[in-house]
Short mmCIF file of N, CA and C in Angstrom, two decimals:
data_model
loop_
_atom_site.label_atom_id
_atom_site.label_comp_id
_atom_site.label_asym_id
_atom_site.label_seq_id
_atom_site.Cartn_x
_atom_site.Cartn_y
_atom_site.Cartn_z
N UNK D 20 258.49 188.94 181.02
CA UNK D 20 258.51 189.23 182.44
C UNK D 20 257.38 188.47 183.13
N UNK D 21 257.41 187.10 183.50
CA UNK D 21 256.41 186.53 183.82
C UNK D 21 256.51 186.94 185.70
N UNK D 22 254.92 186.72 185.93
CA UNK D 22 254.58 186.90 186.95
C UNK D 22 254.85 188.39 187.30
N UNK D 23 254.49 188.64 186.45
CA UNK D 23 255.24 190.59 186.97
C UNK D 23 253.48 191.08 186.93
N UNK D 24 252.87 192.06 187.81
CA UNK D 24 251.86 192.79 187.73
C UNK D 24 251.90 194.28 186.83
N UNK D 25 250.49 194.27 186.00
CA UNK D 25 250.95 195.39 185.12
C UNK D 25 250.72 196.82 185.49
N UNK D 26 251.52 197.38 184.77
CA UNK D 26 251.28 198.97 185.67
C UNK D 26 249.93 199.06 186.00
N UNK D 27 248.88 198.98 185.13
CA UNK D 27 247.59 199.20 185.85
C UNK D 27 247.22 198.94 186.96
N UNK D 28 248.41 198.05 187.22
CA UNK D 28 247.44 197.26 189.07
C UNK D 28 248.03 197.77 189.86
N UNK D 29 249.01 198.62 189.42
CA UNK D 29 250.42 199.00 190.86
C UNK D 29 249.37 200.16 192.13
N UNK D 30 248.39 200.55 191.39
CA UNK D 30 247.44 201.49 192.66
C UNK D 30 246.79 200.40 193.67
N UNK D 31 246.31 199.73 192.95
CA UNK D 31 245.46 198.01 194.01
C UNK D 31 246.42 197.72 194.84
N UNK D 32 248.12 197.09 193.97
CA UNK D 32 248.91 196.77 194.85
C UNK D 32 249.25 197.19 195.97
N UNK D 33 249.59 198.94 195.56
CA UNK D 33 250.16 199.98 197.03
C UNK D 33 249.10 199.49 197.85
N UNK D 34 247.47 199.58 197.76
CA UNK D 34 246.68 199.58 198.55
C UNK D 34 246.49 198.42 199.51
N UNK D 35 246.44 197.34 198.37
CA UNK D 35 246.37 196.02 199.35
C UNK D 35 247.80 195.90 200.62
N UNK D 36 248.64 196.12 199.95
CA UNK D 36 250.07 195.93 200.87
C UNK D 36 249.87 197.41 201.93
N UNK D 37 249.03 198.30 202.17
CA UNK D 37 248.90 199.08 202.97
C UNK D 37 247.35 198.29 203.75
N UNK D 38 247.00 197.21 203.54
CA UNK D 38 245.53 197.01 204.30
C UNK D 38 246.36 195.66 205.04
N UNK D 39 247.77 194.79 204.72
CA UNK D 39 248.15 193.73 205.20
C UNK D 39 248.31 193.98 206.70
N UNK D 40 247.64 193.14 207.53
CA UNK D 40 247.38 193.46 208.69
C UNK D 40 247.10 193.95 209.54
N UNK D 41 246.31 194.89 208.77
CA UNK D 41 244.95 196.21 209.02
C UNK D 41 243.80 195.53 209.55
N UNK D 42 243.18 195.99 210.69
CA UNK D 42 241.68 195.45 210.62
C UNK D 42 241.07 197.26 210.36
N UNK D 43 239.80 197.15 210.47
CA UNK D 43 239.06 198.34 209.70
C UNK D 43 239.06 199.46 210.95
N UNK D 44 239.36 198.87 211.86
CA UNK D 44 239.64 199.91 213.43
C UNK D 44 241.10 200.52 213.89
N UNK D 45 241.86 199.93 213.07
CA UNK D 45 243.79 200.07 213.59
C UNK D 45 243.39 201.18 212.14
N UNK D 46 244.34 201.96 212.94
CA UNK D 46 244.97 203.14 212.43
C UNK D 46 245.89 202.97 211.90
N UNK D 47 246.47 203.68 210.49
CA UNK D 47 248.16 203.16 210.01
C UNK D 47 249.19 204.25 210.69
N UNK D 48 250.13 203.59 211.45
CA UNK D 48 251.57 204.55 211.58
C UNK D 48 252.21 204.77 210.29
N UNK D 49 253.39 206.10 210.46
CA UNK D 49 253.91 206.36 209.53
C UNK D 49 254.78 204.85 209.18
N UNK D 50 255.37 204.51 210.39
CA UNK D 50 256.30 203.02 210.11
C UNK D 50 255.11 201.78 209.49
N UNK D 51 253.98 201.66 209.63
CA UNK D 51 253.12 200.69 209.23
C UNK D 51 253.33 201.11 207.55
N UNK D 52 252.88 202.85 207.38
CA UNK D 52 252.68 202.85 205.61
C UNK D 52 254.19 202.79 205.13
N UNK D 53 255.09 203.21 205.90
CA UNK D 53 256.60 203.24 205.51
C UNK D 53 257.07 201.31 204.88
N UNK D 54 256.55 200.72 206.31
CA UNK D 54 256.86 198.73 205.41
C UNK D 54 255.62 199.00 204.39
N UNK D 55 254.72 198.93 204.22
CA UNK D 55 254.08 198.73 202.76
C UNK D 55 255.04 199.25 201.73
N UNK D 56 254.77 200.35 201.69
CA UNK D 56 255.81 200.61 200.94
C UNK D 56 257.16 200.16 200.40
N UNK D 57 258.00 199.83 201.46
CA UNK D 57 259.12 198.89 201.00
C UNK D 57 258.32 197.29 200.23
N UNK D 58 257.79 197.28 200.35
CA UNK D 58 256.75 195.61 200.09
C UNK D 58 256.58 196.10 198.81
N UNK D 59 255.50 197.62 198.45
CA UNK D 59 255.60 197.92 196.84
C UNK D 59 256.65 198.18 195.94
N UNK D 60 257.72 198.92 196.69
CA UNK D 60 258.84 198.65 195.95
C UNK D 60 259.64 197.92 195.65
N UNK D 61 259.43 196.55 196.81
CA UNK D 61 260.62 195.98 196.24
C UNK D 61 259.72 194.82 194.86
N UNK D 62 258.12 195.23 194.92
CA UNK D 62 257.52 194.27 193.65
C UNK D 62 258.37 194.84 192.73
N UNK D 63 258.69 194.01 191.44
CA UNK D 63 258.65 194.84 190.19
C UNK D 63 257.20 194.73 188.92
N UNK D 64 257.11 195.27 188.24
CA UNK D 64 255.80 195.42 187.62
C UNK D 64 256.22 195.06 185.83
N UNK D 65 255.71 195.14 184.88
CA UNK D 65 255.55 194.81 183.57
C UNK D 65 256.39 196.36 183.02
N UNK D 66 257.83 196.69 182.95
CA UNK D 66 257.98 198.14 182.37
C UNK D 66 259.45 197.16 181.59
N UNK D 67 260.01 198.54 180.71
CA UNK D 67 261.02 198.45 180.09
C UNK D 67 261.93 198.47 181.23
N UNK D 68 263.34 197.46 180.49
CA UNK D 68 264.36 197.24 181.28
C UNK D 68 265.31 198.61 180.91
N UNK D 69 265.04 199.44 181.22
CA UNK D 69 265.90 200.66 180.78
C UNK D 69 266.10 201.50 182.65
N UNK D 70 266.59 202.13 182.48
CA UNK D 70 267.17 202.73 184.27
C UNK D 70 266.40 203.42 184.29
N UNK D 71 265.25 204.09 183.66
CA UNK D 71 264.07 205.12 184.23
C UNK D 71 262.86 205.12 184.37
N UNK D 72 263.13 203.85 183.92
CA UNK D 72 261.54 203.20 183.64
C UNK D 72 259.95 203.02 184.71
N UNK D 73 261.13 203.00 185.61
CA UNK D 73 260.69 202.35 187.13
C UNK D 73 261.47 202.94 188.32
N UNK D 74 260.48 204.38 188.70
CA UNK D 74 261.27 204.75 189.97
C UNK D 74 260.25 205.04 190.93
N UNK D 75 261.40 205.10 192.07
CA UNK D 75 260.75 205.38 193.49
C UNK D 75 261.23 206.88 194.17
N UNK D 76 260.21 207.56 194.29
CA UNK D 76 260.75 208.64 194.88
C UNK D 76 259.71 208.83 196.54
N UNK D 77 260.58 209.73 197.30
CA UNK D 77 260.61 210.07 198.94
C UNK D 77 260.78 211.59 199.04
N UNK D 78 259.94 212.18 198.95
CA UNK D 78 259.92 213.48 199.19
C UNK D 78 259.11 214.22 200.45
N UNK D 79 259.48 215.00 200.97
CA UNK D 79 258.76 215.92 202.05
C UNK D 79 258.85 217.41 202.17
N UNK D 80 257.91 217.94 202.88
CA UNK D 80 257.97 219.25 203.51
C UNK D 80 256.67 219.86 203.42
N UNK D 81 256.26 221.10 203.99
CA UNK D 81 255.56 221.95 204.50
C UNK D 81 254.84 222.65 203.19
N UNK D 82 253.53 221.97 202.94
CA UNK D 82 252.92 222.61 201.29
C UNK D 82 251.34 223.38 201.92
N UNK D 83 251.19 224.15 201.39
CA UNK D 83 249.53 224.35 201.37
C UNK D 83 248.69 223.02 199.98
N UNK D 84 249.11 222.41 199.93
CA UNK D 84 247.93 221.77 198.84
C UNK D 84 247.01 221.61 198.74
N UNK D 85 246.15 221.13 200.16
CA UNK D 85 244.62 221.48 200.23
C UNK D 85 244.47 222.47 200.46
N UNK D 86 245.12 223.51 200.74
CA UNK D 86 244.11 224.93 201.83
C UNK D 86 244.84 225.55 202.55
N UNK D 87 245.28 224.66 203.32
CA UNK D 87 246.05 224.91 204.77
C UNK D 87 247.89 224.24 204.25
N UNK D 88 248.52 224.84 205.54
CA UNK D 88 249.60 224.37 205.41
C UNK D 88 249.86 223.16 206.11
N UNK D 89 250.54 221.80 205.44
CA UNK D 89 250.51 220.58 206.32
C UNK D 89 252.16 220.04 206.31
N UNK D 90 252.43 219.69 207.40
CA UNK D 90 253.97 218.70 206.54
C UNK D 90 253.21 217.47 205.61
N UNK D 91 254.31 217.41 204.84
CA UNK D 91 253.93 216.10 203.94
C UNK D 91 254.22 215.73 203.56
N UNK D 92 254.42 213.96 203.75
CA UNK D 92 255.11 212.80 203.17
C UNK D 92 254.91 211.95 201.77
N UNK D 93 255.33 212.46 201.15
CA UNK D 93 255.04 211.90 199.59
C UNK D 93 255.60 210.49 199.00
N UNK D 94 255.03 209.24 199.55
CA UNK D 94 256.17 207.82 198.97
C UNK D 94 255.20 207.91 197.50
N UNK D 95 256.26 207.42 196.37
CA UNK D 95 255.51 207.78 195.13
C UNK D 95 256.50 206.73 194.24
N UNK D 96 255.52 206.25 193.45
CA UNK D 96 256.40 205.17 192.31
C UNK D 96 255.89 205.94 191.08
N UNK D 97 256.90 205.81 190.19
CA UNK D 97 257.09 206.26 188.78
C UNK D 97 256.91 205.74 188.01
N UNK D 98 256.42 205.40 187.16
CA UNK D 98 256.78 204.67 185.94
C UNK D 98 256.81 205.43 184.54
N UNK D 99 257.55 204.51 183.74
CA UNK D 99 257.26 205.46 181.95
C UNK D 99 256.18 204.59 181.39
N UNK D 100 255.70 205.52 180.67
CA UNK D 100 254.89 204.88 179.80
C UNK D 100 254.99 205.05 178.43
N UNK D 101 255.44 203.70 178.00
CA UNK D 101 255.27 204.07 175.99
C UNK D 101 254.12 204.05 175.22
N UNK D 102 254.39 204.82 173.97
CA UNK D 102 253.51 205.01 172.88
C UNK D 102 253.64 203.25 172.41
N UNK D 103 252.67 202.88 171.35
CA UNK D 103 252.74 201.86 170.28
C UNK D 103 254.06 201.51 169.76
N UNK D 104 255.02 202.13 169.48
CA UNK D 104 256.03 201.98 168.83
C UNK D 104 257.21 201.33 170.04
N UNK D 105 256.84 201.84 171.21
CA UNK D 105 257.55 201.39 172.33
C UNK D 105 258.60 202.62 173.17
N UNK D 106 257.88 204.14 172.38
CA UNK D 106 258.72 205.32 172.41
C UNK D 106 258.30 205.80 173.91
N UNK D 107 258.89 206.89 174.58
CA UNK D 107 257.93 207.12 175.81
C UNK D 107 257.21 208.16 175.73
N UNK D 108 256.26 208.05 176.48
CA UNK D 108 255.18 208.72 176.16
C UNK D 108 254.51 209.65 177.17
N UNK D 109 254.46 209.09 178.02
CA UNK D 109 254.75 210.14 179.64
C UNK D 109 254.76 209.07 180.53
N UNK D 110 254.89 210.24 182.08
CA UNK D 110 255.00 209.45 183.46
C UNK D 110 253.48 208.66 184.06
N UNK D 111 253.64 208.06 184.99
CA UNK D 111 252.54 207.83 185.74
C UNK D 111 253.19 207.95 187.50
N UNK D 112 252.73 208.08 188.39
CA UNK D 112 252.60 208.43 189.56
C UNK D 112 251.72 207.58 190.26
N UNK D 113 252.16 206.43 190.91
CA UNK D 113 251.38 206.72 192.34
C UNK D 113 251.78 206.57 193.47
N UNK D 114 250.89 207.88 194.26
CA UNK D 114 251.40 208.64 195.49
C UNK D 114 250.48 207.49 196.50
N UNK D 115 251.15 207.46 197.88
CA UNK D 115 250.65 207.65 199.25
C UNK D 115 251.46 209.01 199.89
N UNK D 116 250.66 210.03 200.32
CA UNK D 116 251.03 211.05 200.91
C UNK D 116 250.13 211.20 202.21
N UNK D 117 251.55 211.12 203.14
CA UNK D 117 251.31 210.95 204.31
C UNK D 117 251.13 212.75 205.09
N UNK D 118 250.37 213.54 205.68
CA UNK D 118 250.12 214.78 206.07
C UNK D 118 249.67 214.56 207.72
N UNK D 119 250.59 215.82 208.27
CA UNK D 119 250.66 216.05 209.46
C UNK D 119 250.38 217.68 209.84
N UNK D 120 249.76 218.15 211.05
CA UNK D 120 249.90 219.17 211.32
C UNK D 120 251.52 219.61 211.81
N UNK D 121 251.17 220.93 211.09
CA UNK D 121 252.97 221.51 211.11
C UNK D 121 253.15 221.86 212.69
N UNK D 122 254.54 221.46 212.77
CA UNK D 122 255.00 221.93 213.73
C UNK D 122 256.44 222.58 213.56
N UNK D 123 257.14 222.94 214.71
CA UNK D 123 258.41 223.65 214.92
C UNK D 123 259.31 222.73 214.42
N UNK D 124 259.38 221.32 214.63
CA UNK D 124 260.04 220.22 214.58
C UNK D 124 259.98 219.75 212.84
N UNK D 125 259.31 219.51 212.98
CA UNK D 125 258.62 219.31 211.54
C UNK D 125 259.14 220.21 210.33
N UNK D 126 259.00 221.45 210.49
CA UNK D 126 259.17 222.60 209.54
C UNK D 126 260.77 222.82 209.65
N UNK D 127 261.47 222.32 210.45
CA UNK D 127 263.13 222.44 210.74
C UNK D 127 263.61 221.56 209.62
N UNK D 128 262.71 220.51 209.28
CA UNK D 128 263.50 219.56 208.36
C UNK D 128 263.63 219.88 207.24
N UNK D 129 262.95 221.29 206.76
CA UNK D 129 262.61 222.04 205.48
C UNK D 129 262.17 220.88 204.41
N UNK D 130 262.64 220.68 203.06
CA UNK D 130 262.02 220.24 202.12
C UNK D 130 263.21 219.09 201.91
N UNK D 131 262.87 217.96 201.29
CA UNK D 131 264.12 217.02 201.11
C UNK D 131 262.85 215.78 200.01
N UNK D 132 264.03 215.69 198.92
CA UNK D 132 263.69 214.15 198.18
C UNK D 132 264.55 213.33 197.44
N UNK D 133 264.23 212.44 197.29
CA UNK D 133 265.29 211.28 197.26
C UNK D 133 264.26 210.46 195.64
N UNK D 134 265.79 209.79 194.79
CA UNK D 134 264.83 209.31 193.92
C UNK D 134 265.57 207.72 193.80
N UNK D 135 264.77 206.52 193.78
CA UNK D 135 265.81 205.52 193.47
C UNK D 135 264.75 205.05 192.20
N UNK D 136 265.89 204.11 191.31
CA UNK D 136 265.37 204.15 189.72
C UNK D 136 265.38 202.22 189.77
N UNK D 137 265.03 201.61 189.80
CA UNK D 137 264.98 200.27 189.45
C UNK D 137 265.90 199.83 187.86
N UNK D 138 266.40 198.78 187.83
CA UNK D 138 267.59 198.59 186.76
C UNK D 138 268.28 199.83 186.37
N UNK D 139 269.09 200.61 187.48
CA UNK D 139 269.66 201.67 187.32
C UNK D 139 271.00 201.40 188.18
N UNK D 140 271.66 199.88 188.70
CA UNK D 140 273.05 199.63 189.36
C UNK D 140 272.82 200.12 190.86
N UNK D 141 271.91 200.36 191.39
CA UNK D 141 272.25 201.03 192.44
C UNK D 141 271.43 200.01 193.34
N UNK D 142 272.04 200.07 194.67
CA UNK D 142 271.69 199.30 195.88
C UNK D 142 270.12 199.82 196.39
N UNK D 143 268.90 198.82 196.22
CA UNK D 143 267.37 199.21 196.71
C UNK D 143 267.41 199.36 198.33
N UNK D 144 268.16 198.22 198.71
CA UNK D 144 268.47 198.14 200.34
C UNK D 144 269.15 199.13 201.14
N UNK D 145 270.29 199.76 200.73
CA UNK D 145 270.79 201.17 200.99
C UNK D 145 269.98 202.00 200.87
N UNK D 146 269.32 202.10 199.48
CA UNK D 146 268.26 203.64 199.27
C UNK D 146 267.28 203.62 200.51
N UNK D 147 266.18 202.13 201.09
CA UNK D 147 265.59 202.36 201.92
C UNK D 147 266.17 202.51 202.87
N UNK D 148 267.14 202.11 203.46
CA UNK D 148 267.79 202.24 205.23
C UNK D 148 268.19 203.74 205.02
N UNK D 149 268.61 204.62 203.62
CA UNK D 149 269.54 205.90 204.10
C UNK D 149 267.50 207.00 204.28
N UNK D 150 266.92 206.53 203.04
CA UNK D 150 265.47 207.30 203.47
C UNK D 150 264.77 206.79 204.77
N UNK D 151 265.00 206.18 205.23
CA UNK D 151 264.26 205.97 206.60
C UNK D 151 264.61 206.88 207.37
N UNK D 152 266.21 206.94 207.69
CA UNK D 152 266.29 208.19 208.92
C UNK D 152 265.70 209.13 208.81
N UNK D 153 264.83 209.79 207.37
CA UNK D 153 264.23 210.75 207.21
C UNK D 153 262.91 210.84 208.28
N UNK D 154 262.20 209.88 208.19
CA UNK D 154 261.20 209.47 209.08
C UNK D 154 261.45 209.14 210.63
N UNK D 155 262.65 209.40 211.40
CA UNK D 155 262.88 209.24 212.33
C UNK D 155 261.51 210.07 213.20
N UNK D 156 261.62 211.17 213.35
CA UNK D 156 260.84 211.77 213.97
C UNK D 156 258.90 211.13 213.96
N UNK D 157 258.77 210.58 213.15
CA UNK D 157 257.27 210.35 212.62
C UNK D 157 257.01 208.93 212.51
N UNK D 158 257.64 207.70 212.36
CA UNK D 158 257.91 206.35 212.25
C UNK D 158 256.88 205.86 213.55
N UNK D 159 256.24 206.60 214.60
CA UNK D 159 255.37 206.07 215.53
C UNK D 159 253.95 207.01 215.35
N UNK D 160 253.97 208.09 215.00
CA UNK D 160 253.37 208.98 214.73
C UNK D 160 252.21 208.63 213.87
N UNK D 161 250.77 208.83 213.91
CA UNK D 161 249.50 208.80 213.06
C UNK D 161 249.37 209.84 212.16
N UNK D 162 249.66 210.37 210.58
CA UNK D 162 249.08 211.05 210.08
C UNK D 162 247.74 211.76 210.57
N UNK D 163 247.41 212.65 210.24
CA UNK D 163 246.22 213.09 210.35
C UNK D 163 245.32 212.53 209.09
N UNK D 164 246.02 212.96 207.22
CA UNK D 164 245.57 212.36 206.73
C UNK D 164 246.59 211.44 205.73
N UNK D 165 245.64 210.25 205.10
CA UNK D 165 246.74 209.41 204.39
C UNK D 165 245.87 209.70 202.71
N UNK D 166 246.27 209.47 201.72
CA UNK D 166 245.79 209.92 200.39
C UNK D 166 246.51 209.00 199.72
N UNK D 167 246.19 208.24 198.90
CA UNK D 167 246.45 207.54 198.06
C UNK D 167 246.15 207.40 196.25
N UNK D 168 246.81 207.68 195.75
CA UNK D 168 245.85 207.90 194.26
C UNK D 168 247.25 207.84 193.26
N UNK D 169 246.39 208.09 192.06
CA UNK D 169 247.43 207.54 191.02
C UNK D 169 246.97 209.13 189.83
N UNK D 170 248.00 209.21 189.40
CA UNK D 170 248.29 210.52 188.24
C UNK D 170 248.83 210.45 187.10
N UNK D 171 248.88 211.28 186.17
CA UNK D 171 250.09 211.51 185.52
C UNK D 171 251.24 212.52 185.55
N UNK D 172 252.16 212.33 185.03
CA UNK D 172 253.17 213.78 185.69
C UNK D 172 252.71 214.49 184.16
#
């Protein structure tokens, strides 16, 4: 897989492709972190050619996770990770989660997520145009906060 970046870098990547045409004073819209995002997904990275290897998931809704209750936008890439042998071994995660103060509007949309899998037959270009309408409401809108980080599941 030449020229492919290895999972280790996919947190730098999200980040840099969220600073492209940032100066240190502009604020990101939800539509500003929404194109990064399409930019990280459509990279592909160093994983097995298998359909689960490499996914993208879009999830939202109304969590207490820090403290308080916030809406919240979760864009999140997946990956597997193998043992030595090439077996799998667990997930990795990394999130940009986008958080807003709740509102009436907001909390109507209840909870919703979407998963698209890379070498899994399915259209990347459809998955983003049908998850965008999700963001209709928020696509001009400033988070309050943006969080970026990497996990394991």
């Amino acid at each position: 897989m030449p020229n492919r970046p290895r999972l280790e870098e996919a947190l730098d990547v999200l980040r840099a492709e969220l600073a492209v045409g940032r100066s240190t004073t502009t604020e990101l819209t939800t539509g500003a972190v929404w194109l990064a995002f399409i930019r990280f997904g459509r990279q592909r990275f160093e994983t097995a050619a298998v359909a689960d290897s490499d996914g993208l998931l879009f999830q939202y809704g109304t969590y207490a996770f820090s403290g308080r209750p916030m809406f919240t936008v979760d864009l999140a890439r997946q990956f597997d990770i193998s043992d030595v042998e090439g077996e799998h071994d667990h997930y990795t995660q990394v999130h940009c989660e986008l958080r807003y103060e709740p509102e009436p509007a907001l909390d109507a949309l209840g909870r919703f997520d979407s998963w698209f899998f890379h070498d899994a037959d399915t259209d990347l270009d459809r998955w983003f145009a049908t998850t965008e309408r999700h963001l209709e409401l928020l696509l001009e809108r400033m988070p309050c906060e943006i969080d970026v980080y990497e996990g394991p599941v």
